[in-house]
Amino acid sequence: MTLLALDPSVFFGELYISFWIPTTVLTAALVIKLPTIIRLWRDPLLRAVGGLLLLACAVFVFCTPSTIARVNRLVGVPNVSAPWCYSLITAFCGSCLLLIIAWRNGLSDRSAATRRAMRWVISAYSGVIVVLWVLFALADAPVERLRDLDTYYANTPFMREEILLYLVAHAVACLITSKLIWNWARTDGLDAFLRWGLKSLGAGYVLNLVFDSSKLVAVSARWTGNDLDWLSTNLAPPVAALSAILIAVGFILPHAGQYLHDRWRVRLAHRELRPLYQLMRTVSGEGVPFVLRATPELRLTRRETFIRDALLPLARRIDTGLNRRSYDAALDLGHPPDRARALAAAVVVLDAVEARDRTPEPPEAAGSPDTTNLLQEIGAVSRALRHPEAIEAVRAHAGAPAESVPAHE
């Protein structure tokens, strides 16, 4: 334990995060986003997100030591995985910048400046990839290195320039992306899930800068004859893995969070309608037929439709005078206006149901009361029915017959 505390190279050597963990998380993010990307393919922002996630997955698949060894054997060239992995990382950098350009300008901006910026990023990073392969072809790197290639060949002509080139390209892109994402996260009026997603993205890109710094310091140490290889071999890999996980979570959180939030709202609305639904079942004599495969949204719609259909026959029994008296009574009892309207509506609905039980045939009337507001506010009325004691107090204060109000769960 003392050795771990004193020697950071030993500590970070023990800190291992499998590259398959961030790969799995990134793949999950891509799968979640894929339907939207396909449906809205013309949106440059979504295309940039899809490209970034795909390239991030490829980086971790091909940068795994076992995959590096397989690619080297398959091609038959020692260390050929180096320019291939560097190219994937560089392409990932370009996707980061394209994502930022697409976000800043939006789908509607087709200006020459926007197109020029995108072409510049594509040209610059494509050029870097070409130079990486040219430098590798010129370099002499016969000894296969699966984990420490950056530091092992730090002083080798052309390999030195190749390593420096990909690290600088990566750092520049991550620096710009991180700065703009944090600026975005501080913008007012953002959805909570989007804000937390942006914070996760920003933290992920900051960790990418830690990765670049670790690599650059280790390589620079080799240039000066020192040995800080542990920064590259022990610290950088887990930092990169954690960075990828945060980036994936940043893309997943706004989508998944909003989806779960919407589902919760639908289920809550369905549950809130239960008291009024149970009351209307006593009016119609039946309920909504159970459908095994119905979605929560469909079940909510069916319950709302059933309630409104059951309320319509009660329209001629609605006592508008009682509604006004009940509203005034609720206000007198200290309820706010919205709550008072809901309690008054609950009183007149209960009164109409009781009148129906007393006289099955409705009395003849010149016209039916306007029930538009009642049909629109069924959620508030149903919530009011959960408090029979409040309804009884309003009825008593309004001078209505104080008959029992059914208690609902």
Tab-separated table of C-alpha atoms in Angstrom:
chain	number	residue	atom	x	y	z
A	1	MET	CA	0.000	0.000	0.000
A	2	THR	CA	2.898	2.361	0.790
A	3	LEU	CA	4.436	1.575	-2.593
A	4	LEU	CA	1.150	2.363	-4.354
A	5	ALA	CA	0.933	5.705	-2.544
A	6	LEU	CA	4.500	6.721	-3.359
A	7	ASP	CA	4.771	5.427	-6.923
A	8	PRO	CA	2.024	6.731	-9.261
A	9	SER	CA	3.212	4.414	-12.041
A	10	VAL	CA	2.359	1.412	-9.860
A	11	PHE	CA	-0.980	2.919	-8.813
A	12	PHE	CA	-2.117	3.665	-12.354
A	13	GLY	CA	-0.739	0.333	-13.521
A	14	GLU	CA	-3.260	-1.303	-11.183
A	15	LEU	CA	-6.047	1.017	-12.404
A	16	TYR	CA	-7.348	-0.943	-15.371
A	17	ILE	CA	-10.538	-0.290	-17.329
A	18	SER	CA	-11.289	-2.749	-20.100
A	19	PHE	CA	-11.662	-1.051	-23.480
A	20	TRP	CA	-14.745	-3.197	-24.066
A	21	ILE	CA	-16.631	-1.292	-21.349
A	22	PRO	CA	-16.556	2.094	-23.151
A	23	THR	CA	-17.114	0.253	-26.441
A	24	THR	CA	-20.321	-1.259	-25.052
A	25	VAL	CA	-21.534	2.071	-23.666
A	26	LEU	CA	-20.738	3.875	-26.934
A	27	THR	CA	-22.527	1.170	-28.924
A	28	ALA	CA	-25.578	1.554	-26.682
A	29	ALA	CA	-25.552	5.308	-27.333
A	30	LEU	CA	-25.321	4.689	-31.076
A	31	VAL	CA	-28.187	2.167	-31.003
A	32	ILE	CA	-30.384	4.616	-29.070
A	33	LYS	CA	-29.622	7.442	-31.501
A	34	LEU	CA	-29.720	5.354	-34.694
A	35	PRO	CA	-33.522	5.421	-35.347
A	36	THR	CA	-33.550	9.219	-35.095
A	37	ILE	CA	-30.423	9.521	-37.259
A	38	ILE	CA	-31.975	7.351	-39.987
A	39	ARG	CA	-35.329	9.136	-39.835
A	40	LEU	CA	-33.755	12.613	-39.981
A	41	TRP	CA	-30.730	11.809	-42.114
A	42	ARG	CA	-30.680	15.261	-43.734
A	43	ASP	CA	-29.971	16.899	-40.363
A	44	PRO	CA	-26.191	17.575	-40.301
A	45	LEU	CA	-26.186	17.614	-36.491
A	46	LEU	CA	-27.551	14.073	-36.287
A	47	ARG	CA	-25.174	12.877	-38.994
A	48	ALA	CA	-22.270	14.338	-37.036
A	49	VAL	CA	-23.461	12.621	-33.844
A	50	GLY	CA	-23.775	9.298	-35.650
A	51	GLY	CA	-20.344	9.623	-37.229
A	52	LEU	CA	-18.747	10.605	-33.940
A	53	LEU	CA	-20.238	7.651	-32.035
A	54	LEU	CA	-19.341	5.199	-34.799
A	55	LEU	CA	-15.752	6.406	-34.937
A	56	ALA	CA	-15.474	6.384	-31.132
A	57	CYS	CA	-16.582	2.733	-31.108
A	58	ALA	CA	-14.054	1.921	-33.854
A	59	VAL	CA	-11.245	3.637	-31.923
A	60	PHE	CA	-11.726	1.423	-28.880
A	61	VAL	CA	-12.223	-1.749	-30.909
A	62	PHE	CA	-9.067	-1.277	-32.977
A	63	CYS	CA	-6.927	0.219	-30.186
A	64	THR	CA	-7.331	-2.858	-27.998
A	65	PRO	CA	-3.934	-4.642	-27.833
A	66	SER	CA	-5.419	-7.947	-28.997
A	67	THR	CA	-6.988	-6.260	-32.046
A	68	ILE	CA	-3.747	-4.387	-32.767
A	69	ALA	CA	-1.865	-7.704	-32.875
A	70	ARG	CA	-4.482	-9.295	-35.174
A	71	VAL	CA	-4.406	-6.384	-37.641
A	72	ASN	CA	-0.587	-6.465	-37.726
A	73	ARG	CA	-0.615	-10.200	-38.471
A	74	LEU	CA	-3.402	-9.892	-41.032
A	75	VAL	CA	-1.624	-7.170	-43.022
A	76	GLY	CA	1.819	-8.643	-42.450
A	77	VAL	CA	3.428	-5.296	-41.544
A	78	PRO	CA	4.715	-4.700	-37.990
A	79	ASN	CA	2.913	-1.827	-36.277
A	80	VAL	CA	0.637	-1.112	-39.257
A	81	SER	CA	-2.115	-0.706	-36.645
A	82	ALA	CA	-0.395	2.503	-35.513
A	83	PRO	CA	-1.343	4.688	-38.507
A	84	TRP	CA	-4.710	2.921	-38.662
A	85	CYS	CA	-5.523	3.738	-35.007
A	86	TYR	CA	-4.093	7.242	-35.371
A	87	SER	CA	-6.304	7.746	-38.443
A	88	LEU	CA	-9.405	6.660	-36.533
A	89	ILE	CA	-8.533	9.030	-33.674
A	90	THR	CA	-7.968	11.879	-36.164
A	91	ALA	CA	-11.270	11.149	-37.891
A	92	PHE	CA	-12.920	11.224	-34.465
A	93	CYS	CA	-11.380	14.681	-33.934
A	94	GLY	CA	-12.825	15.896	-37.214
A	95	SER	CA	-16.259	14.541	-36.245
A	96	CYS	CA	-16.069	16.500	-32.994
A	97	LEU	CA	-15.478	19.736	-34.877
A	98	LEU	CA	-18.170	18.965	-37.463
A	99	LEU	CA	-20.589	18.328	-34.603
A	100	ILE	CA	-19.809	21.724	-33.111
A	101	ILE	CA	-20.191	23.486	-36.482
A	102	ALA	CA	-23.534	21.745	-37.079
A	103	TRP	CA	-24.742	22.691	-33.601
A	104	ARG	CA	-23.629	26.326	-33.785
A	105	ASN	CA	-25.187	26.962	-37.180
A	106	GLY	CA	-28.174	24.624	-37.061
A	107	LEU	CA	-30.098	22.854	-39.786
A	108	SER	CA	-31.442	26.023	-41.380
A	109	ASP	CA	-28.042	27.686	-41.858
A	110	ARG	CA	-26.733	26.868	-45.341
A	111	SER	CA	-24.501	29.903	-45.617
A	112	ALA	CA	-21.252	29.897	-47.519
A	113	ALA	CA	-19.350	30.402	-44.255
A	114	THR	CA	-20.870	27.262	-42.748
A	115	ARG	CA	-20.148	25.154	-45.818
A	116	ARG	CA	-16.644	26.580	-45.980
A	117	ALA	CA	-15.980	25.742	-42.317
A	118	MET	CA	-17.167	22.167	-42.801
A	119	ARG	CA	-15.066	21.753	-45.931
A	120	TRP	CA	-12.053	23.154	-44.091
A	121	VAL	CA	-12.422	20.637	-41.254
A	122	ILE	CA	-12.902	17.731	-43.652
A	123	SER	CA	-9.941	18.801	-45.795
A	124	ALA	CA	-7.620	19.511	-42.843
A	125	TYR	CA	-8.250	16.283	-40.998
A	126	SER	CA	-8.292	14.220	-44.189
A	127	GLY	CA	-4.907	15.775	-44.972
A	128	VAL	CA	-3.636	14.815	-41.509
A	129	ILE	CA	-4.696	11.208	-42.113
A	130	VAL	CA	-2.848	11.118	-45.444
A	131	VAL	CA	0.286	12.561	-43.825
A	132	LEU	CA	0.089	9.943	-41.053
A	133	TRP	CA	0.283	7.131	-43.594
A	134	VAL	CA	3.073	8.831	-45.530
A	135	LEU	CA	5.129	9.277	-42.349
A	136	PHE	CA	4.605	5.646	-41.402
A	137	ALA	CA	5.758	4.524	-44.847
A	138	LEU	CA	8.926	6.596	-44.429
A	139	ALA	CA	9.622	5.435	-40.858
A	140	ASP	CA	11.532	2.391	-39.743
A	141	ALA	CA	9.496	0.633	-37.023
A	142	PRO	CA	10.285	-3.100	-37.234
A	143	VAL	CA	9.645	-4.038	-33.577
A	144	GLU	CA	5.964	-4.629	-32.815
A	145	ARG	CA	4.788	-2.668	-29.787
A	146	LEU	CA	1.235	-3.301	-28.578
A	147	ARG	CA	1.046	-0.953	-25.567
A	148	ASP	CA	3.963	1.498	-25.596
A	149	LEU	CA	4.509	2.347	-29.257
A	150	ASP	CA	4.250	6.107	-28.659
A	151	THR	CA	7.143	6.207	-26.187
A	152	TYR	CA	9.174	3.364	-27.728
A	153	TYR	CA	9.400	5.177	-31.089
A	154	ALA	CA	9.365	8.724	-29.661
A	155	ASN	CA	12.885	9.392	-30.990
A	156	THR	CA	12.530	7.502	-34.284
A	157	PRO	CA	12.547	9.733	-37.385
A	158	PHE	CA	9.150	10.114	-39.034
A	159	MET	CA	7.461	8.046	-36.300
A	160	ARG	CA	8.246	10.921	-33.943
A	161	GLU	CA	6.506	13.376	-36.254
A	162	GLU	CA	3.585	10.994	-36.752
A	163	ILE	CA	2.992	10.589	-33.037
A	164	LEU	CA	3.219	14.341	-32.449
A	165	LEU	CA	0.883	15.086	-35.366
A	166	TYR	CA	-1.980	12.876	-34.199
A	167	LEU	CA	-1.694	14.076	-30.600
A	168	VAL	CA	-1.748	17.755	-31.583
A	169	ALA	CA	-4.671	17.243	-33.981
A	170	HIS	CA	-6.586	15.413	-31.272
A	171	ALA	CA	-5.806	18.013	-28.589
A	172	VAL	CA	-6.831	20.975	-30.772
A	173	ALA	CA	-10.189	19.406	-31.624
A	174	CYS	CA	-10.908	18.405	-28.025
A	175	LEU	CA	-9.952	21.847	-26.715
A	176	ILE	CA	-12.309	23.656	-29.107
A	177	THR	CA	-15.118	21.132	-28.562
A	178	SER	CA	-14.780	21.217	-24.774
A	179	LYS	CA	-14.849	25.020	-24.629
A	180	LEU	CA	-17.947	25.325	-26.800
A	181	ILE	CA	-19.800	22.540	-24.990
A	182	TRP	CA	-19.210	24.153	-21.597
A	183	ASN	CA	-20.404	27.489	-23.013
A	184	TRP	CA	-23.541	25.743	-24.258
A	185	ALA	CA	-24.115	24.042	-20.874
A	186	ARG	CA	-24.210	27.474	-19.195
A	187	THR	CA	-26.929	28.753	-21.534
A	188	ASP	CA	-30.225	29.679	-19.838
A	189	GLY	CA	-33.420	27.783	-20.558
A	190	LEU	CA	-31.940	24.348	-21.270
A	191	ASP	CA	-33.809	21.171	-20.433
A	192	ALA	CA	-32.370	19.551	-17.271
A	193	PHE	CA	-31.498	16.309	-19.091
A	194	LEU	CA	-29.807	18.216	-21.908
A	195	ARG	CA	-27.826	20.313	-19.426
A	196	TRP	CA	-26.547	17.245	-17.563
A	197	GLY	CA	-25.814	15.537	-20.861
A	198	LEU	CA	-23.732	18.524	-21.938
A	199	LYS	CA	-21.877	18.516	-18.634
A	200	SER	CA	-21.067	14.847	-19.114
A	201	LEU	CA	-19.856	15.559	-22.656
A	202	GLY	CA	-17.762	18.470	-21.443
A	203	ALA	CA	-16.156	16.335	-18.726
A	204	GLY	CA	-15.442	13.640	-21.305
A	205	TYR	CA	-13.639	16.057	-23.605
A	206	VAL	CA	-11.679	17.508	-20.681
A	207	LEU	CA	-10.476	13.992	-19.907
A	208	ASN	CA	-9.473	13.659	-23.550
A	209	LEU	CA	-7.195	16.632	-22.968
A	210	VAL	CA	-5.741	14.817	-19.953
A	211	PHE	CA	-5.098	11.857	-22.261
A	212	ASP	CA	-3.293	14.091	-24.773
A	213	SER	CA	-1.280	15.806	-22.041
A	214	SER	CA	-0.182	12.480	-20.570
A	215	LYS	CA	0.949	11.221	-23.947
A	216	LEU	CA	2.733	14.446	-24.855
A	217	VAL	CA	4.567	14.644	-21.530
A	218	ALA	CA	5.685	11.014	-21.814
A	219	VAL	CA	6.900	11.505	-25.398
A	220	SER	CA	8.632	14.788	-24.519
A	221	ALA	CA	10.389	13.078	-21.618
A	222	ARG	CA	11.833	10.578	-24.069
A	223	TRP	CA	13.186	13.460	-26.176
A	224	THR	CA	15.092	14.759	-23.151
A	225	GLY	CA	16.384	11.346	-22.109
A	226	ASN	CA	13.947	10.842	-19.206
A	227	ASP	CA	11.501	7.996	-18.581
A	228	LEU	CA	7.873	8.906	-17.840
A	229	ASP	CA	6.450	6.072	-19.918
A	230	TRP	CA	3.876	5.235	-17.223
A	231	LEU	CA	1.977	8.388	-18.196
A	232	SER	CA	1.406	6.920	-21.648
A	233	THR	CA	1.040	3.239	-20.836
A	234	ASN	CA	-0.635	3.303	-17.392
A	235	LEU	CA	-2.457	6.643	-17.051
A	236	ALA	CA	-3.624	7.485	-20.575
A	237	PRO	CA	-5.610	4.257	-21.332
A	238	PRO	CA	-7.956	4.370	-18.291
A	239	VAL	CA	-8.409	8.117	-18.802
A	240	ALA	CA	-9.415	7.488	-22.432
A	241	ALA	CA	-11.833	4.747	-21.361
A	242	LEU	CA	-13.453	6.960	-18.715
A	243	SER	CA	-13.641	9.815	-21.216
A	244	ALA	CA	-15.473	7.616	-23.723
A	245	ILE	CA	-17.951	6.486	-21.066
A	246	LEU	CA	-18.733	10.106	-20.124
A	247	ILE	CA	-19.146	11.085	-23.781
A	248	ALA	CA	-21.506	8.170	-24.385
A	249	VAL	CA	-23.519	9.045	-21.281
A	250	GLY	CA	-23.648	12.632	-22.514
A	251	PHE	CA	-25.342	11.495	-25.708
A	252	ILE	CA	-27.606	8.958	-23.977
A	253	LEU	CA	-28.825	11.113	-21.090
A	254	PRO	CA	-30.899	13.739	-22.985
A	255	HIS	CA	-32.636	11.079	-25.096
A	256	ALA	CA	-33.134	8.393	-22.447
A	257	GLY	CA	-33.883	10.901	-19.692
A	258	GLN	CA	-36.577	12.647	-21.705
A	259	TYR	CA	-38.022	9.276	-22.776
A	260	LEU	CA	-38.268	8.038	-19.176
A	261	HIS	CA	-39.624	11.403	-18.037
A	262	ASP	CA	-42.362	11.297	-20.705
A	263	ARG	CA	-43.214	7.706	-19.767
A	264	TRP	CA	-43.475	8.681	-16.112
A	265	ARG	CA	-45.747	11.622	-16.954
A	266	VAL	CA	-48.043	9.361	-19.007
A	267	ARG	CA	-48.277	6.770	-16.238
A	268	LEU	CA	-48.861	9.493	-13.644
A	269	ALA	CA	-51.645	11.043	-15.755
A	270	HIS	CA	-53.231	7.584	-16.184
A	271	ARG	CA	-53.148	7.010	-12.427
A	272	GLU	CA	-54.513	10.479	-11.650
A	273	LEU	CA	-57.589	9.785	-13.798
A	274	ARG	CA	-58.502	6.681	-11.780
A	275	PRO	CA	-61.014	8.342	-9.352
A	276	LEU	CA	-62.986	9.988	-12.155
A	277	TYR	CA	-62.715	6.832	-14.265
A	278	GLN	CA	-64.167	4.729	-11.420
A	279	LEU	CA	-66.987	7.216	-10.991
A	280	MET	CA	-67.815	7.166	-14.708
A	281	ARG	CA	-67.876	3.363	-14.637
A	282	THR	CA	-70.862	3.623	-12.304
A	283	VAL	CA	-72.527	5.814	-14.938
A	284	SER	CA	-71.872	3.649	-17.999
A	285	GLY	CA	-71.933	0.272	-16.268
A	286	GLU	CA	-68.676	-0.837	-17.902
A	287	GLY	CA	-65.061	0.193	-18.247
A	288	VAL	CA	-62.307	0.275	-20.830
A	289	PRO	CA	-61.608	-3.232	-22.183
A	290	PHE	CA	-58.157	-4.495	-21.205
A	291	VAL	CA	-55.664	-4.790	-24.086
A	292	LEU	CA	-52.518	-6.720	-23.206
A	293	ARG	CA	-50.197	-5.047	-25.723
A	294	ALA	CA	-51.498	-1.508	-25.367
A	295	THR	CA	-48.797	1.133	-24.861
A	296	PRO	CA	-49.037	3.494	-21.873
A	297	GLU	CA	-49.933	6.324	-24.260
A	298	LEU	CA	-52.767	4.267	-25.756
A	299	ARG	CA	-54.095	3.272	-22.324
A	300	LEU	CA	-54.122	6.935	-21.294
A	301	THR	CA	-55.936	7.970	-24.474
A	302	ARG	CA	-58.535	5.204	-24.047
A	303	ARG	CA	-59.173	6.203	-20.440
A	304	GLU	CA	-59.509	9.898	-21.363
A	305	THR	CA	-61.907	9.042	-24.204
A	306	PHE	CA	-63.993	6.796	-21.972
A	307	ILE	CA	-64.320	9.493	-19.307
A	308	ARG	CA	-65.326	12.166	-21.807
A	309	ASP	CA	-67.833	9.864	-23.516
A	310	ALA	CA	-69.377	9.042	-20.126
A	311	LEU	CA	-69.535	12.715	-19.123
A	312	LEU	CA	-71.407	13.812	-22.228
A	313	PRO	CA	-74.758	12.152	-21.279
A	314	LEU	CA	-74.549	13.929	-17.925
A	315	ALA	CA	-74.423	17.348	-19.622
A	316	ARG	CA	-78.136	18.017	-19.264
A	317	ARG	CA	-77.949	17.291	-15.538
A	318	ILE	CA	-75.120	19.774	-14.862
A	319	ASP	CA	-76.349	22.500	-12.503
A	320	THR	CA	-74.544	25.690	-13.584
A	321	GLY	CA	-75.882	27.559	-10.560
A	322	LEU	CA	-74.438	24.937	-8.243
A	323	ASN	CA	-71.141	25.204	-10.105
A	324	ARG	CA	-70.960	28.973	-9.482
A	325	ARG	CA	-71.934	28.605	-5.816
A	326	SER	CA	-69.422	25.820	-5.312
A	327	TYR	CA	-66.659	27.853	-6.917
A	328	ASP	CA	-67.396	30.835	-4.657
A	329	ALA	CA	-67.589	28.502	-1.667
A	330	ALA	CA	-64.209	26.980	-2.475
A	331	LEU	CA	-62.687	30.436	-2.754
A	332	ASP	CA	-64.228	31.385	0.597
A	333	LEU	CA	-62.657	28.273	2.124
A	334	GLY	CA	-59.217	29.500	1.053
A	335	HIS	CA	-58.603	27.380	-2.058
A	336	PRO	CA	-56.718	29.015	-4.955
A	337	PRO	CA	-58.747	29.668	-8.153
A	338	ASP	CA	-57.560	26.587	-10.106
A	339	ARG	CA	-58.198	24.301	-7.156
A	340	ALA	CA	-61.558	25.982	-6.551
A	341	ARG	CA	-62.627	25.342	-10.164
A	342	ALA	CA	-61.645	21.670	-9.894
A	343	LEU	CA	-63.530	21.229	-6.610
A	344	ALA	CA	-66.602	22.988	-8.045
A	345	ALA	CA	-66.524	20.727	-11.122
A	346	ALA	CA	-66.222	17.655	-8.881
A	347	VAL	CA	-69.260	18.820	-6.881
A	348	VAL	CA	-71.463	19.284	-9.979
A	349	VAL	CA	-70.334	15.961	-11.495
A	350	LEU	CA	-71.210	14.110	-8.283
A	351	ASP	CA	-74.498	15.995	-8.147
A	352	ALA	CA	-75.261	15.001	-11.764
A	353	VAL	CA	-74.492	11.336	-11.027
A	354	GLU	CA	-76.724	11.391	-7.955
A	355	ALA	CA	-79.502	13.129	-9.949
A	356	ARG	CA	-79.215	10.401	-12.598
A	357	ASP	CA	-79.632	7.741	-9.930
A	358	ARG	CA	-82.737	9.481	-8.583
A	359	THR	CA	-84.352	10.202	-11.980
A	360	PRO	CA	-83.012	7.973	-14.795
A	361	GLU	CA	-84.802	10.024	-17.477
A	362	PRO	CA	-83.286	13.522	-17.815
A	363	PRO	CA	-85.686	16.454	-17.640
A	364	GLU	CA	-86.502	18.288	-20.826
A	365	ALA	CA	-84.434	21.476	-21.243
A	366	ALA	CA	-84.037	24.106	-23.903
A	367	GLY	CA	-80.291	23.516	-24.085
A	368	SER	CA	-77.492	21.711	-22.343
A	369	PRO	CA	-74.890	23.560	-20.251
A	370	ASP	CA	-71.502	24.173	-21.797
A	371	THR	CA	-69.239	21.354	-20.600
A	372	THR	CA	-66.167	22.318	-22.661
A	373	ASN	CA	-64.111	23.351	-19.650
A	374	LEU	CA	-65.168	20.269	-17.715
A	375	LEU	CA	-64.091	17.940	-20.533
A	376	GLN	CA	-60.769	19.732	-20.818
A	377	GLU	CA	-60.028	19.630	-17.079
A	378	ILE	CA	-60.779	15.992	-16.317
A	379	GLY	CA	-57.330	15.538	-14.760
A	380	ALA	CA	-57.881	18.327	-12.226
A	381	VAL	CA	-61.413	17.068	-11.461
A	382	SER	CA	-60.107	13.546	-10.893
A	383	ARG	CA	-57.421	14.816	-8.523
A	384	ALA	CA	-60.088	16.729	-6.614
A	385	LEU	CA	-62.110	13.520	-6.191
A	386	ARG	CA	-59.208	12.095	-4.180
A	387	HIS	CA	-60.152	14.521	-1.385
A	388	PRO	CA	-63.798	13.800	-0.473
A	389	GLU	CA	-63.523	15.793	2.749
A	390	ALA	CA	-62.713	18.955	0.740
A	391	ILE	CA	-65.631	18.287	-1.612
A	392	GLU	CA	-68.026	17.802	1.328
A	393	ALA	CA	-66.838	21.091	2.818
A	394	VAL	CA	-67.461	22.937	-0.451
A	395	ARG	CA	-70.903	21.339	-0.878
A	396	ALA	CA	-71.881	22.234	2.638
A	397	HIS	CA	-70.655	25.802	2.244
A	398	ALA	CA	-72.457	26.139	-1.106
A	399	GLY	CA	-75.714	24.884	0.393
A	400	ALA	CA	-75.799	21.737	-1.719
A	401	PRO	CA	-77.327	18.527	-0.371
A	402	ALA	CA	-74.609	16.986	1.829
A	403	GLU	CA	-74.847	13.428	0.478
A	404	SER	CA	-71.883	11.086	0.805
A	405	VAL	CA	-68.958	11.615	-1.480
A	406	PRO	CA	-67.325	8.340	-2.529
A	407	ALA	CA	-63.735	7.903	-1.390
A	408	HIS	CA	-61.256	6.959	-4.077
A	409	GLU	CA	-57.703	5.696	-3.911
